[in-house]
Short mmCIF file of C-alpha atoms and ligand atoms in Angstrom, two decimals:
data_model
loop_
_atom_site.label_atom_id
_atom_site.label_comp_id
_atom_site.label_asym_id
_atom_site.label_seq_id
_atom_site.Cartn_x
_atom_site.Cartn_y
_atom_site.Cartn_z
CA MET A 1 152.42 99.36 58.83
CA LYS A 2 155.95 99.24 57.48
CA GLN A 3 158.45 96.90 58.98
CA VAL A 4 162.02 97.40 60.34
CA TYR A 5 164.63 94.70 60.87
CA MET A 6 167.38 95.51 63.24
CA GLU A 7 170.60 93.79 64.16
CA THR A 8 172.95 94.89 66.98
CA PHE A 9 176.58 94.26 67.55
CA GLY A 10 178.73 95.44 70.46
CA CYS A 11 178.08 96.25 74.06
CA GLN A 12 174.98 96.96 76.09
CA MET A 13 175.11 100.58 75.14
CA ASN A 14 174.36 99.60 71.64
CA VAL A 15 171.51 97.33 72.74
CA ALA A 16 169.96 100.11 74.58
CA ASP A 17 170.41 102.48 71.50
CA THR A 18 168.72 99.89 69.35
CA ASP A 19 165.72 99.68 71.74
CA ARG A 20 165.61 103.58 71.74
CA MET A 21 165.55 103.64 67.87
CA GLU A 22 163.00 100.78 67.79
CA LEU A 23 160.67 102.84 69.94
CA LEU A 24 161.10 106.08 67.88
CA LEU A 25 160.63 104.19 64.55
CA PHE A 26 157.49 102.54 65.97
CA GLN A 27 156.18 106.10 66.37
CA SER A 28 157.05 106.75 62.79
CA GLY A 29 154.94 103.74 61.72
CA TYR A 30 157.59 100.92 61.69
CA LEU A 31 156.79 97.58 63.28
CA HIS A 32 159.73 95.42 64.30
CA THR A 33 160.21 92.27 62.25
CA PRO A 34 162.57 89.30 62.97
CA HIS A 35 162.61 88.52 59.19
CA VAL A 36 165.03 90.64 57.07
CA GLU A 37 163.16 89.60 53.87
CA ASP A 38 160.02 91.16 55.17
CA ALA A 39 161.69 94.56 56.01
CA ASP A 40 161.10 97.92 54.50
CA LEU A 41 163.98 99.28 56.58
CA VAL A 42 167.12 97.41 57.62
CA LEU A 43 169.20 99.05 60.35
CA ILE A 44 172.52 97.57 61.55
CA ASN A 45 173.86 98.89 64.86
CA THR A 46 177.65 98.43 64.72
CA CYS A 47 180.61 98.06 66.96
CA SER A 48 184.28 98.94 66.25
CA ILE A 49 186.04 97.90 69.47
CA ARG A 50 188.23 95.34 67.76
CA GLU A 51 188.86 94.64 64.09
CA LYS A 52 186.80 91.50 64.14
CA ALA A 53 183.74 93.50 65.07
CA GLU A 54 184.23 95.64 62.01
CA GLN A 55 184.70 92.73 59.64
CA LYS A 56 181.33 91.23 60.68
CA VAL A 57 179.54 94.30 59.51
CA PHE A 58 181.05 94.28 56.07
CA SER A 59 180.27 90.60 55.50
CA LEU A 60 176.73 91.19 56.70
CA PHE A 61 176.20 93.99 54.14
CA GLY A 62 177.50 91.80 51.33
CA GLY A 63 174.48 89.51 52.16
CA LEU A 64 172.08 92.40 52.17
CA LYS A 65 173.08 93.66 48.61
CA PRO A 66 170.78 91.19 46.71
CA LEU A 67 167.75 92.37 48.88
CA LYS A 68 168.38 96.00 47.85
CA GLN A 69 168.74 94.88 44.28
CA ALA A 70 165.51 93.04 44.33
CA ASN A 71 163.69 95.98 46.07
CA PRO A 72 165.16 99.41 45.44
CA ASP A 73 162.74 100.99 47.98
CA LEU A 74 164.35 99.03 50.77
CA ILE A 75 166.03 101.58 53.20
CA LEU A 76 169.43 100.43 54.46
CA GLY A 77 171.18 102.14 57.30
CA VAL A 78 174.14 101.75 59.60
CA ALA A 79 174.26 103.09 63.21
CA GLY A 80 176.67 102.71 66.08
CA CYS A 81 180.44 103.11 66.61
CA LEU A 82 181.65 101.84 63.22
CA ALA A 83 179.31 104.29 61.62
CA GLN A 84 180.79 107.14 63.57
CA GLN A 85 184.24 106.13 62.94
CA GLU A 86 184.30 105.00 59.28
CA GLN A 87 181.65 107.18 57.52
CA THR A 88 183.65 107.54 54.35
CA VAL A 89 184.86 103.99 54.19
CA LEU A 90 181.30 102.66 54.74
CA MET A 91 179.89 104.95 52.03
CA ASN A 92 182.59 103.87 49.63
CA ARG A 93 182.46 100.18 50.45
CA ILE A 94 178.65 99.95 50.61
CA PRO A 95 177.48 102.37 47.87
CA PHE A 96 173.90 101.35 48.21
CA LEU A 97 173.57 102.58 51.89
CA ASP A 98 170.86 105.16 52.51
CA PHE A 99 172.00 106.50 55.85
CA ILE A 100 174.69 106.50 58.56
CA VAL A 101 173.79 107.60 62.11
CA GLY A 102 176.26 108.03 64.95
CA PRO A 103 175.72 106.81 68.50
CA ASP A 104 175.17 110.30 69.77
CA ALA A 105 172.43 110.99 67.15
CA VAL A 106 170.04 108.12 67.67
CA GLU A 107 167.42 110.65 68.73
CA SER A 108 167.44 111.99 65.13
CA ILE A 109 166.46 108.56 63.67
CA GLN A 110 162.87 109.73 62.77
CA GLN A 111 164.08 112.87 60.91
CA ILE A 112 166.70 110.83 59.01
CA ILE A 113 164.14 108.23 57.82
CA HIS A 114 161.79 110.88 56.91
CA ARG A 115 164.37 112.63 54.71
CA VAL A 116 165.40 109.36 53.07
CA GLU A 117 161.69 108.63 52.32
CA LEU A 118 161.59 112.04 50.66
CA GLY A 119 164.49 111.02 48.47
CA GLU A 120 167.09 113.25 50.15
CA GLY A 121 169.61 110.20 50.81
CA PRO A 122 172.20 109.26 51.36
CA ILE A 123 172.39 110.97 54.71
CA VAL A 124 175.24 111.10 57.19
CA TRP A 125 174.33 112.23 60.70
CA THR A 126 177.36 111.89 63.11
CA GLU A 127 177.64 115.19 64.97
CA PHE A 128 178.20 114.94 68.65
CA ASP A 129 175.63 116.60 70.84
CA SER A 130 177.77 118.40 73.23
CA GLU A 131 175.36 121.18 74.11
CA LYS A 132 172.10 119.47 75.08
CA ASN A 133 171.76 117.84 78.44
CA TYR A 134 171.93 114.13 78.23
CA SER A 135 168.24 113.27 78.38
CA ILE A 136 166.06 110.44 77.18
CA PRO A 137 162.68 111.94 76.87
CA GLU A 138 159.99 109.95 78.64
CA GLN A 139 158.24 107.57 76.48
CA PRO A 140 155.84 104.66 77.22
CA LEU A 141 157.67 101.27 77.07
CA ILE A 142 156.66 99.26 74.15
CA LYS A 143 158.45 96.05 75.26
CA ASP A 144 158.21 93.94 78.41
CA PRO A 145 161.56 94.72 80.15
CA GLY A 146 161.70 91.28 81.63
CA PRO A 147 163.05 90.55 85.14
CA SER A 148 166.45 92.37 84.63
CA ALA A 149 166.48 95.71 82.89
CA PHE A 150 169.32 97.88 81.69
CA VAL A 151 169.27 101.68 82.34
CA ASN A 152 171.73 104.08 80.75
CA ILE A 153 173.06 106.67 83.22
CA ILE A 154 176.07 108.13 81.53
CA LYS A 155 177.33 108.33 77.94
CA GLY A 156 180.73 108.78 76.39
CA CYS A 157 184.17 108.42 77.84
CA ASP A 158 186.90 110.88 78.91
CA LYS A 159 189.60 108.33 79.80
CA PHE A 160 191.27 108.04 76.40
CA CYS A 161 193.01 104.69 77.07
CA SER A 162 195.56 104.53 74.37
CA PHE A 163 194.06 101.37 72.74
CA CYS A 164 190.40 102.33 72.76
CA VAL A 165 188.02 103.89 70.15
CA VAL A 166 185.15 104.66 72.52
CA PRO A 167 186.13 108.25 73.37
CA PHE A 168 186.23 108.91 69.61
CA THR A 169 182.98 106.98 68.74
CA ARG A 170 180.89 108.03 71.69
CA GLY A 171 182.38 111.47 72.44
CA ARG A 172 182.66 113.25 75.82
CA GLU A 173 181.32 111.88 79.07
CA LYS A 174 177.93 113.30 80.07
CA SER A 175 175.64 112.13 82.98
CA ARG A 176 171.84 111.97 82.84
CA GLU A 177 169.71 113.80 85.45
CA ALA A 178 169.08 111.55 88.52
CA GLY A 179 165.29 112.49 88.45
CA GLU A 180 165.02 111.13 84.99
CA ILE A 181 166.84 107.95 85.92
CA TYR A 182 164.51 107.42 88.81
CA ALA A 183 161.44 107.87 86.71
CA GLU A 184 162.72 105.40 84.22
CA ILE A 185 163.35 102.78 86.99
CA ARG A 186 159.87 103.43 88.43
CA GLN A 187 158.37 102.74 85.04
CA LEU A 188 160.46 99.53 84.48
CA VAL A 189 159.51 98.29 88.06
CA ASP A 190 155.84 98.92 87.24
CA LYS A 191 156.22 96.77 84.25
CA GLY A 192 157.70 93.84 86.13
CA ALA A 193 161.54 94.40 86.35
CA LYS A 194 163.02 93.21 89.57
CA GLU A 195 166.75 93.91 88.78
CA ILE A 196 168.18 97.20 87.58
CA VAL A 197 171.55 97.28 85.83
CA LEU A 198 173.07 100.68 85.43
CA LEU A 199 174.93 101.23 82.18
CA GLY A 200 177.86 103.27 81.00
CA GLN A 201 181.33 102.83 79.49
CA ASN A 202 182.68 104.44 82.64
CA VAL A 203 179.66 104.15 84.89
CA ASN A 204 181.23 105.21 88.16
CA ALA A 205 182.30 108.54 86.52
CA TYR A 206 178.64 109.44 86.92
CA GLY A 207 178.00 112.88 88.37
CA LYS A 208 181.24 114.45 87.30
CA ARG A 209 179.96 116.29 84.25
CA GLY A 210 176.81 117.54 82.66
CA LEU A 211 174.27 117.59 85.58
CA GLU A 212 172.10 120.48 86.45
CA GLN A 213 171.60 119.06 89.94
CA PRO A 214 174.80 117.41 90.93
CA VAL A 215 174.50 113.89 92.37
CA ALA A 216 177.47 111.68 93.04
CA PHE A 217 177.47 108.03 91.79
CA HIS A 218 177.11 106.57 95.24
CA GLU A 219 174.23 108.93 96.10
CA LEU A 220 172.48 107.76 92.95
CA LEU A 221 172.72 104.13 94.25
CA TYR A 222 171.22 105.08 97.60
CA GLY A 223 168.46 106.88 95.65
CA ILE A 224 167.63 103.84 93.54
CA ALA A 225 167.74 101.64 96.48
CA ASP A 226 164.88 103.66 97.97
CA ILE A 227 162.63 103.01 95.03
CA LYS A 228 159.97 100.44 96.00
CA GLY A 229 160.15 97.25 94.01
CA VAL A 230 163.87 97.29 92.98
CA GLU A 231 165.01 94.04 94.39
CA ARG A 232 168.43 93.88 92.88
CA LEU A 233 170.87 96.59 91.75
CA ARG A 234 174.12 96.20 89.56
CA PHE A 235 176.26 98.46 87.37
CA ILE A 236 178.71 97.99 84.42
CA THR A 237 181.46 99.10 83.66
CA SER A 238 183.52 100.79 86.30
CA HIS A 239 187.02 102.32 86.06
CA PRO A 240 189.42 101.70 88.91
CA MET A 241 190.41 105.41 88.97
CA ASP A 242 186.84 106.60 89.70
CA PHE A 243 186.31 104.18 92.58
CA THR A 244 185.60 106.10 95.69
CA ARG A 245 185.61 105.16 99.35
CA GLU A 246 181.91 106.17 99.41
CA LEU A 247 181.34 103.54 96.71
CA ILE A 248 182.91 100.83 98.85
CA ALA A 249 180.68 101.93 101.72
CA ALA A 250 177.64 101.68 99.37
CA TYR A 251 178.56 98.04 98.65
CA ARG A 252 178.62 97.37 102.38
CA ASP A 253 175.41 99.34 103.21
CA ILE A 254 173.09 98.85 100.35
CA ASP A 255 171.48 95.39 100.68
CA ILE A 256 170.08 95.24 97.16
CA LEU A 257 173.42 96.16 95.62
CA MET A 258 174.56 92.72 94.56
CA ASN A 259 178.08 91.61 95.76
CA HIS A 260 179.65 91.50 92.39
CA LEU A 261 181.85 93.91 90.66
CA HIS A 262 183.18 94.07 87.10
CA LEU A 263 186.40 96.00 87.28
CA PRO A 264 188.61 95.92 84.18
CA VAL A 265 192.33 95.87 84.98
CA GLN A 266 193.65 95.11 81.36
CA SER A 267 197.22 94.14 82.40
CA GLY A 268 199.19 93.09 85.40
CA SER A 269 202.36 95.14 84.42
CA ASN A 270 202.74 98.65 85.48
CA ARG A 271 204.83 99.41 82.35
CA ILE A 272 202.07 98.21 80.07
CA LEU A 273 199.40 99.92 82.10
CA GLU A 274 201.33 103.24 81.64
CA LEU A 275 201.57 102.65 77.91
CA MET A 276 197.83 101.85 77.86
CA ARG A 277 197.19 105.18 79.64
CA ARG A 278 195.10 103.47 82.21
CA SER A 279 196.30 105.84 85.00
CA HIS A 280 196.33 103.09 87.76
CA THR A 281 199.01 100.74 88.73
CA THR A 282 198.70 97.08 89.75
CA GLU A 283 199.35 98.15 93.39
CA TRP A 284 196.47 100.66 93.21
CA TYR A 285 194.22 97.93 91.79
CA MET A 286 195.10 95.35 94.38
CA ASP A 287 194.81 97.86 97.21
CA LEU A 288 191.29 98.76 95.93
CA ILE A 289 190.31 95.13 95.91
CA ALA A 290 191.82 94.70 99.44
CA GLN A 291 189.77 97.56 100.76
CA LEU A 292 186.62 96.26 99.16
CA LYS A 293 187.14 92.87 100.45
CA SER A 294 187.72 94.19 104.11
CA GLU A 295 184.26 95.74 103.89
CA VAL A 296 182.51 93.09 101.83
CA PRO A 297 184.35 89.84 102.22
CA ASP A 298 182.23 87.82 99.75
CA ILE A 299 182.47 90.28 96.85
CA ALA A 300 182.77 88.42 93.57
CA LEU A 301 185.07 90.00 90.93
CA SER A 302 185.43 89.81 87.23
CA THR A 303 187.52 91.82 84.72
CA ASP A 304 188.74 92.55 81.25
CA ILE A 305 192.26 91.59 80.02
CA ILE A 306 194.21 92.64 76.83
CA VAL A 307 197.25 90.45 75.92
CA GLY A 308 199.81 91.26 73.27
CA PHE A 309 199.76 95.09 73.73
CA PRO A 310 202.61 96.72 71.86
CA GLY A 311 205.81 96.04 73.73
CA GLU A 312 204.41 93.45 76.14
CA THR A 313 207.15 91.14 77.14
CA ARG A 314 206.84 87.65 78.38
CA GLN A 315 207.58 89.10 81.82
CA ASP A 316 204.85 91.73 81.61
CA PHE A 317 202.42 89.01 80.47
CA GLU A 318 203.33 86.83 83.44
CA GLY A 319 202.51 89.76 85.56
CA THR A 320 198.96 89.67 84.15
CA LEU A 321 198.74 85.88 84.98
CA LYS A 322 200.00 86.56 88.47
CA LEU A 323 197.48 89.30 89.13
CA MET A 324 194.56 87.12 87.92
CA GLU A 325 195.82 84.44 90.26
CA GLN A 326 195.93 86.75 93.12
CA VAL A 327 192.60 88.34 92.68
CA ARG A 328 190.96 84.95 91.73
CA PHE A 329 188.48 86.49 89.35
CA ASN A 330 185.24 84.47 88.86
CA ASN A 331 185.20 85.54 85.10
CA SER A 332 187.44 87.45 82.69
CA TYR A 333 186.71 88.79 79.22
CA MET A 334 190.05 88.22 77.49
CA PHE A 335 191.20 89.76 74.12
CA THR A 336 194.27 89.98 72.00
CA TYR A 337 195.27 93.61 71.34
CA SER A 338 193.76 94.90 68.05
CA PRO A 339 195.13 98.16 66.57
CA ARG A 340 192.36 100.67 66.11
CA PRO A 341 192.05 103.86 64.03
CA ASN A 342 192.60 107.17 65.73
CA THR A 343 193.94 105.72 68.97
CA PRO A 344 197.35 106.76 70.40
CA ALA A 345 198.56 103.14 70.56
CA LEU A 346 198.67 103.09 66.72
CA GLU A 347 201.90 105.07 67.06
CA MET A 348 203.44 102.11 68.83
CA ALA A 349 204.58 99.17 66.88
CA ASP A 350 202.14 96.22 67.07
CA ASP A 351 205.25 94.01 67.53
CA ILE A 352 203.81 90.85 69.12
CA SER A 353 203.15 88.12 66.39
CA HIS A 354 199.71 86.82 65.91
CA GLU A 355 200.91 83.42 67.04
CA GLU A 356 202.30 84.82 70.29
CA LYS A 357 199.10 86.87 70.96
CA GLN A 358 197.07 83.75 70.50
CA GLU A 359 199.38 81.63 72.78
CA ARG A 360 199.13 84.32 75.56
CA LEU A 361 195.37 84.44 75.01
CA GLN A 362 195.09 80.68 75.40
CA GLN A 363 197.20 80.71 78.59
CA THR A 364 194.95 83.43 80.18
CA ILE A 365 191.77 81.49 79.13
CA GLN A 366 193.14 78.25 80.69
CA LEU A 367 194.10 80.05 83.83
CA GLN A 368 190.63 81.71 84.05
CA ASN A 369 188.91 78.39 83.41
CA ARG A 370 190.80 76.90 86.37
CA LEU A 371 189.89 79.92 88.63
CA THR A 372 186.28 79.69 87.60
CA GLU A 373 186.17 75.94 88.29
CA GLU A 374 187.92 76.35 91.65
CA ASN A 375 185.68 79.27 92.65
CA SER A 376 182.50 77.40 91.67
CA GLN A 377 183.37 74.44 93.93
CA ALA A 378 182.62 76.61 96.94
CA PHE A 379 178.92 76.52 96.11
CA LEU A 380 178.54 72.61 95.98
CA GLY A 381 175.91 71.58 98.45
CA GLN A 382 175.17 75.30 99.26
CA GLU A 383 171.88 77.16 98.74
CA VAL A 384 172.01 80.30 96.59
CA GLU A 385 169.42 82.93 96.00
CA VAL A 386 168.30 83.16 92.27
CA LEU A 387 166.42 85.70 90.44
CA ILE A 388 164.63 83.71 87.69
CA GLU A 389 165.17 85.25 84.38
CA SER A 390 163.70 82.58 81.98
CA VAL A 391 162.11 79.17 81.65
CA THR A 392 164.44 76.45 80.21
CA SER A 393 163.83 72.84 79.18
CA ARG A 394 167.41 72.15 78.32
CA ARG A 395 169.00 69.07 79.93
CA GLY A 396 165.96 68.45 82.03
CA MET A 397 166.13 71.74 83.78
CA SER A 398 163.15 74.05 84.68
CA PHE A 399 164.53 77.65 85.02
CA ARG A 400 167.58 79.77 84.48
CA GLY A 401 168.64 82.84 86.50
CA ARG A 402 171.44 84.46 88.29
CA SER A 403 172.86 84.32 91.81
CA PRO A 404 173.78 87.57 93.56
CA HIS A 405 177.49 86.81 92.50
CA TYR A 406 176.37 86.80 88.95
CA TRP A 407 176.74 83.14 88.39
CA SER A 408 174.43 81.73 85.92
CA VAL A 409 172.24 79.21 87.67
CA VAL A 410 169.95 76.46 86.08
CA PHE A 411 167.74 74.40 88.26
CA LYS A 412 165.14 71.64 88.34
CA GLY A 413 161.77 71.82 90.03
CA GLY A 414 159.13 74.43 91.07
CA GLU A 415 157.38 74.41 87.72
CA ASP A 416 153.86 74.77 89.36
CA HIS A 417 155.01 77.49 91.80
CA LEU A 418 157.56 79.63 90.05
CA LYS A 419 157.76 82.09 87.07
CA PRO A 420 160.41 84.52 85.57
CA GLY A 421 160.76 87.50 87.93
CA ASP A 422 160.56 85.35 91.17
CA VAL A 423 163.51 85.24 93.61
CA THR A 424 163.93 81.83 95.04
CA ARG A 425 166.58 79.42 96.55
CA VAL A 426 168.43 76.70 94.83
CA ARG A 427 170.57 73.98 96.23
CA VAL A 428 173.65 73.71 93.96
CA GLU A 429 174.49 70.00 93.11
CA GLU A 430 176.94 70.53 90.25
CA ALA A 431 179.30 73.21 88.86
CA ASN A 432 179.93 73.24 85.08
CA GLY A 433 182.14 75.97 83.82
CA HIS A 434 180.31 79.21 84.41
CA VAL A 435 177.03 77.55 85.23
CA LEU A 436 175.80 76.24 88.52
CA LYS A 437 173.33 73.45 88.43
CA GLY A 438 170.90 72.50 91.14
CA ASN A 439 167.46 71.71 92.53
CA TRP A 440 164.76 74.08 93.76
CA ALA A 441 164.99 74.48 97.56
CA ALA A 442 161.21 74.18 97.65
CA ASN A 443 160.11 74.73 101.13
CA ARG A 444 161.99 78.01 101.52
CA HIS A 445 160.56 79.72 98.47
CA CYS A 446 158.87 82.95 98.73
CA SER A 447 157.60 84.29 95.40
CA ALA A 448 156.04 87.87 96.09
CA ARG A 449 158.62 89.60 98.07
CA SER A 450 157.24 92.61 99.93
CA ASP A 451 160.51 93.60 101.59
CA GLY A 452 162.24 94.86 98.43
CA GLY A 453 164.69 92.00 98.72
CA ARG A 454 166.11 93.15 101.94
CA GLY A 455 164.93 90.57 104.32
CA GLU A 456 165.88 86.92 104.97
CA LEU A 457 163.79 84.37 103.15
N1 SAH B 501 184.81 100.89 79.54
C1 SAH B 501 185.31 99.72 79.89
C2 SAH B 501 185.11 98.75 78.78
C3 SAH B 501 185.60 99.15 77.34
S1 SAH B 501 185.41 98.10 75.94
C4 SAH B 501 186.62 99.85 80.51
O1 SAH B 501 187.16 100.91 80.61
O2 SAH B 501 187.29 98.93 80.82
C5 SAH B 501 185.51 96.52 76.63
C6 SAH B 501 186.81 95.88 76.55
O3 SAH B 501 187.36 95.73 75.32
C7 SAH B 501 187.97 96.70 77.29
O4 SAH B 501 187.91 96.57 78.66
C8 SAH B 501 189.20 96.10 76.72
O5 SAH B 501 189.58 94.95 77.47
C9 SAH B 501 188.68 95.56 75.33
N2 SAH B 501 189.32 96.48 74.33
C10 SAH B 501 189.16 97.74 74.00
N3 SAH B 501 189.90 98.11 72.99
C11 SAH B 501 190.51 97.07 72.61
C12 SAH B 501 191.59 96.83 71.66
N4 SAH B 501 192.00 97.92 70.75
N5 SAH B 501 192.12 95.67 71.40
C13 SAH B 501 191.68 94.65 72.23
N6 SAH B 501 190.85 94.72 73.23
C14 SAH B 501 190.26 95.95 73.46
FE1 SF4 B 502 187.88 102.75 76.49
FE2 SF4 B 502 189.35 103.32 78.61
FE3 SF4 B 502 187.10 104.55 78.15
FE4 SF4 B 502 186.98 102.05 78.92
S1 SF4 B 502 187.75 103.80 80.13
S2 SF4 B 502 185.83 103.06 77.37
S3 SF4 B 502 188.78 101.22 77.88
S4 SF4 B 502 188.85 104.75 76.90
FE1 F3S B 503 181.50 98.52 70.51
FE2 F3S B 503 180.92 101.10 70.64
FE3 F3S B 503 180.25 99.51 72.55
S1 F3S B 503 182.84 100.38 69.94
S2 F3S B 503 181.82 98.02 72.65
S3 F3S B 503 179.53 99.39 70.49
S4 F3S B 503 180.88 101.55 72.76
#
């Protein structure tokens, strides 16, 4: 068999696309290899969300050039958001490329490779598939999904935030039929998955567009909760404007829906939010959080923040710090603004200096570190429920997993009783940044849960 080497940058959507291509390529006779030197086909799945992501790809291809020179039959391809966005630039800067495939065309990977093998390259395949239903044909899984599995439920984004390339690289929003999602989840559970994480750039816009049989996002959650064997359910990433009352009720009513929400706010200044075209205000965001907390008091929250957006004054920035402090996020993904091709924010002057952006970023990081530290203290001496994801031998520990609130947990003990995929209880003894450390709360362990995660241990 021939061998394919794949590398993935960017978000979970790209990871899912790489998995999909790997499966299709396997059917075309390509076996996955972790060694680039052994490959007959090298496929790099790229991201273009910020400039840094883009630079990584160009430096990677610099390193691949000697391989291609040594073996002219080696097929080199670029997939993903950068491929969609920069077809011409990529072809010019990497003249030895054999193909480019956009995120909406991953299904065509077999035909593309076939044509390259016939000598028809280089091939550029970046059309958006706006006609066909968003459907992932059922295929047998080739990989063990592990205890926590991602499931794509919606593609594209229609929000057009002024700084963001995603609507241009991934195209219009389209939901996937619920029946197909349920079937994939059943298959994953049969293969040992315990936790399902629903994926989409704008996951709670699910059901708005592209479904033959309309199902609202909260209804989908109830449907998944009824599937036997799903012990935990999560979703990323939500947009504040698509957050419904029914979704708040779902958090309250669905036991297996973990009490954690990642809800990007981006800024704590209404003026900047408007320039960002986020279509929500800080008041709207805070009100949503208050409603959610009144129904689900222990909900854990995380967010995304951009600092140094064009025109962001010191006062605007302080609004962001204030909002972070008010919500007391467990975790934030923090970025300095990066001007991106095609986006409306390019029209605005990128007027905050590099130093000032870095200074603001450092301040948000420091604040978040303090909030994380303070929030973690609440768990000291407490027992938390952990879904074990892997074995670890680092620093004398035995297993690594996650708590319902999405804290990473490492713990000692239970080696003779536990395995990845088990849900168990851990007494937290130490909190170290984003990681809780503890000991197995041995006597209260129950490995094979028959109640779908609903009952008390
Ligand atoms: N769909 C999600 C996430 C989009 S991408 C959402 O709506 O929030 C992940 C994060 O990257 C964004 O939330 C944003 O914080 C950041 N990001 C996107 N474009 C960026 C840019 N041009 N510069 C800096 N950060 C950016
Ligand atoms: Fe980008 Fe905004 Fe869509 Fe998120 S909601 S993917 S930030 S355009
Ligand atoms: Fe990057 Fe595209 Fe995801 S730009 S973050 S890979 S949607």
